[in-house]
Amino acid sequence: DGGITQSPKYLFRKEGQNVTLSCEQNLNHDAMYWYRQDPGQGLRLIYYSQIVNDFQKGDIAEGYSVSREKKESFPLTVTSAQKNPTAFYLCASAPGGATGELFFGEGSRLTVL
Amino acid sequence: RKEVEQDPGPFNVPEGATVAFNCTYSNSASQSFFWYRQDCRKEPKLLMSVYSSGNEDGRFTAQLNRASQYISLLIRDSKLSDSATYLCVVNGKTSYDKVIFGPGTSLSVIP
């Protein structure tokens, strides 16, 4: 079945450690996005990518890094520079060239101890 | 001013009630508009797109006013299963543009 897969679903890390969240899609979508959601808050855009080997910063990119080496993959690294990394991270994809819905993964819940 | 703003909520309504959510956006160049639904601790899912002429899907009606940069969602005959957070989403001309989510409005439908 086509879809978008995030892993891991839950992750616990010690303060100061870098963490990489995986996002894979088999929908052949050009655009991919990473959002962060804090309790009771809306989604905030971290990074987005329109095509392979290209990505743009969103509203809260500081302390995060991404890569887009393959069309189907858009991993997010939460670095030790991110001051408050504990959050719910959502990856999404969308077909390029036309407006349409975003397809979300089930999310990764990161807790930094 | 935030790019997309919504009624802060929460809305607590009895079953069978009609409830309306409002959303405003700041970028007049925005081209496409959506309502998403998010259940607690889950990912958002598309509820419906919003077209210039307005559109209806069962008990749900969406309206767009480009002049006022305003979007609305009307839910008629509320069901318990409608309890969720409703997110207003604004996009550019294509999916290559930045997609902006509103903060969401929480709805609780009470028996």
XYZ file of C-alpha atoms in Angstrom:
224
model
C 0.000 0.000 0.000
C 1.190 3.527 -0.761
C 1.871 5.778 2.151
C 4.291 7.695 4.276
C 6.166 6.024 7.116
C 7.845 7.662 10.057
C 10.115 5.927 12.514
C 10.555 5.532 15.331
C 7.106 6.235 16.723
C 8.486 6.964 20.199
C 12.018 8.002 21.045
C 13.731 8.886 24.290
C 17.106 10.586 24.303
C 19.408 12.248 26.748
C 20.014 15.969 26.526
C 22.906 16.850 24.234
C 22.492 13.887 21.871
C 21.670 14.250 18.210
C 18.646 12.314 17.023
C 17.591 11.408 13.476
C 13.935 10.818 12.611
C 13.183 8.826 9.492
C 10.527 9.691 6.911
C 9.935 7.509 3.843
C 7.196 7.768 1.224
C 6.316 5.506 -1.693
C 3.727 7.857 -3.202
C 6.189 9.286 -5.750
C 5.563 12.757 -4.299
C 7.957 15.581 -5.094
C 7.363 17.752 -2.026
C 8.076 16.720 1.548
C 7.680 18.624 4.803
C 8.635 18.406 8.466
C 6.434 19.966 11.132
C 6.724 20.197 14.871
C 3.706 20.211 17.191
C 3.793 21.044 20.888
C 0.940 20.158 23.278
C -2.107 22.308 22.593
C -0.322 24.088 19.746
C -0.599 24.145 15.979
C 1.890 22.726 13.480
C 5.036 24.736 12.870
C 7.097 24.209 9.730
C 10.704 23.155 10.271
C 11.955 22.377 6.750
C 10.453 21.542 3.393
C 11.805 20.138 0.170
C 10.421 20.602 -3.320
C 12.776 18.286 -5.199
C 15.695 15.971 -4.589
C 18.888 17.662 -3.348
C 17.035 20.861 -2.479
C 15.313 22.042 0.696
C 14.263 25.292 2.366
C 14.076 26.437 5.959
C 10.686 26.830 7.507
C 9.771 29.021 10.446
C 11.693 27.149 13.147
C 14.711 25.575 11.416
C 17.282 26.474 14.068
C 18.695 23.376 15.733
C 17.472 21.052 12.984
C 18.990 19.687 9.787
C 17.626 17.686 6.856
C 18.776 15.995 3.684
C 16.983 14.969 0.498
C 19.302 12.591 -1.311
C 16.445 10.438 -2.592
C 12.946 11.368 -3.656
C 11.347 8.970 -1.216
C 13.367 9.922 1.871
C 13.544 13.111 3.962
C 15.226 12.440 7.327
C 15.264 15.081 10.064
C 18.118 15.415 12.559
C 17.371 17.119 15.844
C 20.724 18.441 16.976
C 21.958 19.308 20.442
C 21.590 22.969 19.451
C 17.791 22.654 19.581
C 16.864 24.128 22.969
C 13.499 22.402 23.498
C 13.451 19.269 21.350
C 10.691 17.393 23.191
C 7.721 17.474 20.792
C 5.585 15.569 18.302
C 7.235 15.578 14.860
C 5.145 15.106 11.728
C 6.413 14.407 8.233
C 4.202 14.991 5.204
C 4.417 14.712 1.446
C 2.479 16.160 -1.468
C 2.515 15.745 -5.234
C 4.291 18.531 -7.040
C 2.850 20.791 -9.697
C -0.699 20.918 -8.392
C -2.398 21.823 -5.188
C -3.725 18.996 -3.169
C -3.777 17.418 0.218
C -0.779 16.712 2.367
C -0.282 13.088 3.306
C 1.018 12.714 6.831
C 2.944 9.995 8.553
C 1.781 8.880 11.985
C 4.354 11.065 13.674
C 7.352 10.577 15.934
C 7.098 11.546 19.575
C 10.506 12.636 20.891
C 11.178 13.024 24.590
C 14.479 14.407 25.774
C 15.324 13.491 29.353
C 0.203 39.236 12.481
C 0.211 35.438 12.113
C -0.109 34.069 8.603
C -3.169 31.988 9.445
C -5.423 32.662 12.433
C -8.382 30.718 13.765
C -11.018 31.036 16.469
C -9.209 30.090 19.676
C -11.942 27.821 21.008
C -12.530 25.419 22.587
C -16.056 24.885 21.342
C -18.267 22.680 23.518
C -21.578 21.930 21.812
C -24.408 19.434 22.372
C -25.080 16.648 19.908
C -27.168 17.859 16.988
C -25.974 21.449 17.213
C -24.616 23.485 14.338
C -21.161 24.968 14.841
C -19.068 27.291 12.679
C -15.314 27.856 12.657
C -13.595 30.880 11.190
C -10.136 31.324 9.737
C -8.312 34.349 8.316
C -5.089 34.430 6.305
C -2.669 37.275 5.670
C -1.134 36.446 2.274
C -3.430 37.656 -0.472
C -1.446 35.574 -2.984
C -2.580 32.330 -1.354
C -4.218 30.021 -3.851
C -5.499 26.921 -2.159
C -7.276 26.296 1.089
C -8.166 23.262 3.135
C -9.700 22.110 6.376
C -7.938 19.275 8.189
C -9.090 17.314 11.194
C -6.718 16.138 13.905
C -7.686 13.672 16.593
C -5.836 13.711 19.898
C -2.218 12.531 19.512
C -2.765 11.592 15.865
C -1.685 13.020 12.533
C -3.885 15.560 10.718
C -6.108 14.252 7.943
C -7.756 16.140 5.138
C -11.391 16.933 5.837
C -12.143 18.957 2.734
C -10.748 21.399 0.242
C -12.261 24.871 0.077
C -13.314 26.172 -3.316
C -14.107 29.746 -4.314
C -17.738 28.911 -4.952
C -18.105 27.170 -1.612
C -18.555 23.441 -1.269
C -20.464 20.943 0.778
C -19.705 17.394 1.846
C -22.558 15.851 3.787
C -22.906 17.762 7.052
C -19.849 19.920 6.331
C -19.867 23.176 4.369
C -16.790 25.239 3.559
C -16.797 28.838 2.340
C -14.053 31.113 1.011
C -14.120 34.892 0.827
C -11.013 36.048 -1.044
C -11.781 39.741 -0.661
C -11.834 39.434 3.124
C -9.209 36.646 3.173
C -11.531 34.532 5.245
C -12.447 30.850 5.310
C -15.195 29.144 7.255
C -16.298 25.621 8.118
C -19.864 24.831 9.146
C -20.779 21.522 10.764
C -24.470 20.685 10.958
C -26.082 18.065 13.208
C -22.912 17.536 15.241
C -22.003 13.975 16.192
C -19.901 12.787 19.109
C -17.381 11.557 16.532
C -16.873 15.125 15.292
C -14.921 15.904 18.474
C -11.432 16.834 17.284
C -9.247 19.810 16.471
C -9.956 21.490 13.136
C -7.034 23.020 11.306
C -7.264 25.677 8.620
C -4.547 25.269 5.974
C -3.397 27.739 3.342
C -1.103 27.052 0.408
C 0.422 28.810 -2.563
C -0.288 27.962 -6.165
C 1.341 24.539 -6.110
C 2.471 22.001 -3.592
C 5.977 23.370 -4.024
C 4.998 26.369 -1.981
C 5.118 26.601 1.777
C 2.030 25.116 3.412
C 0.830 27.038 6.447
C -1.339 25.558 9.182
C -3.509 27.574 11.507
C -3.286 26.874 15.256
C -6.501 24.862 15.198
C -9.851 25.082 16.930
C -10.852 22.374 19.376
C -14.389 20.977 19.226
C -16.014 18.798 21.862
C -19.475 17.434 21.093
C -21.286 16.567 24.296
C -24.017 13.897 24.645
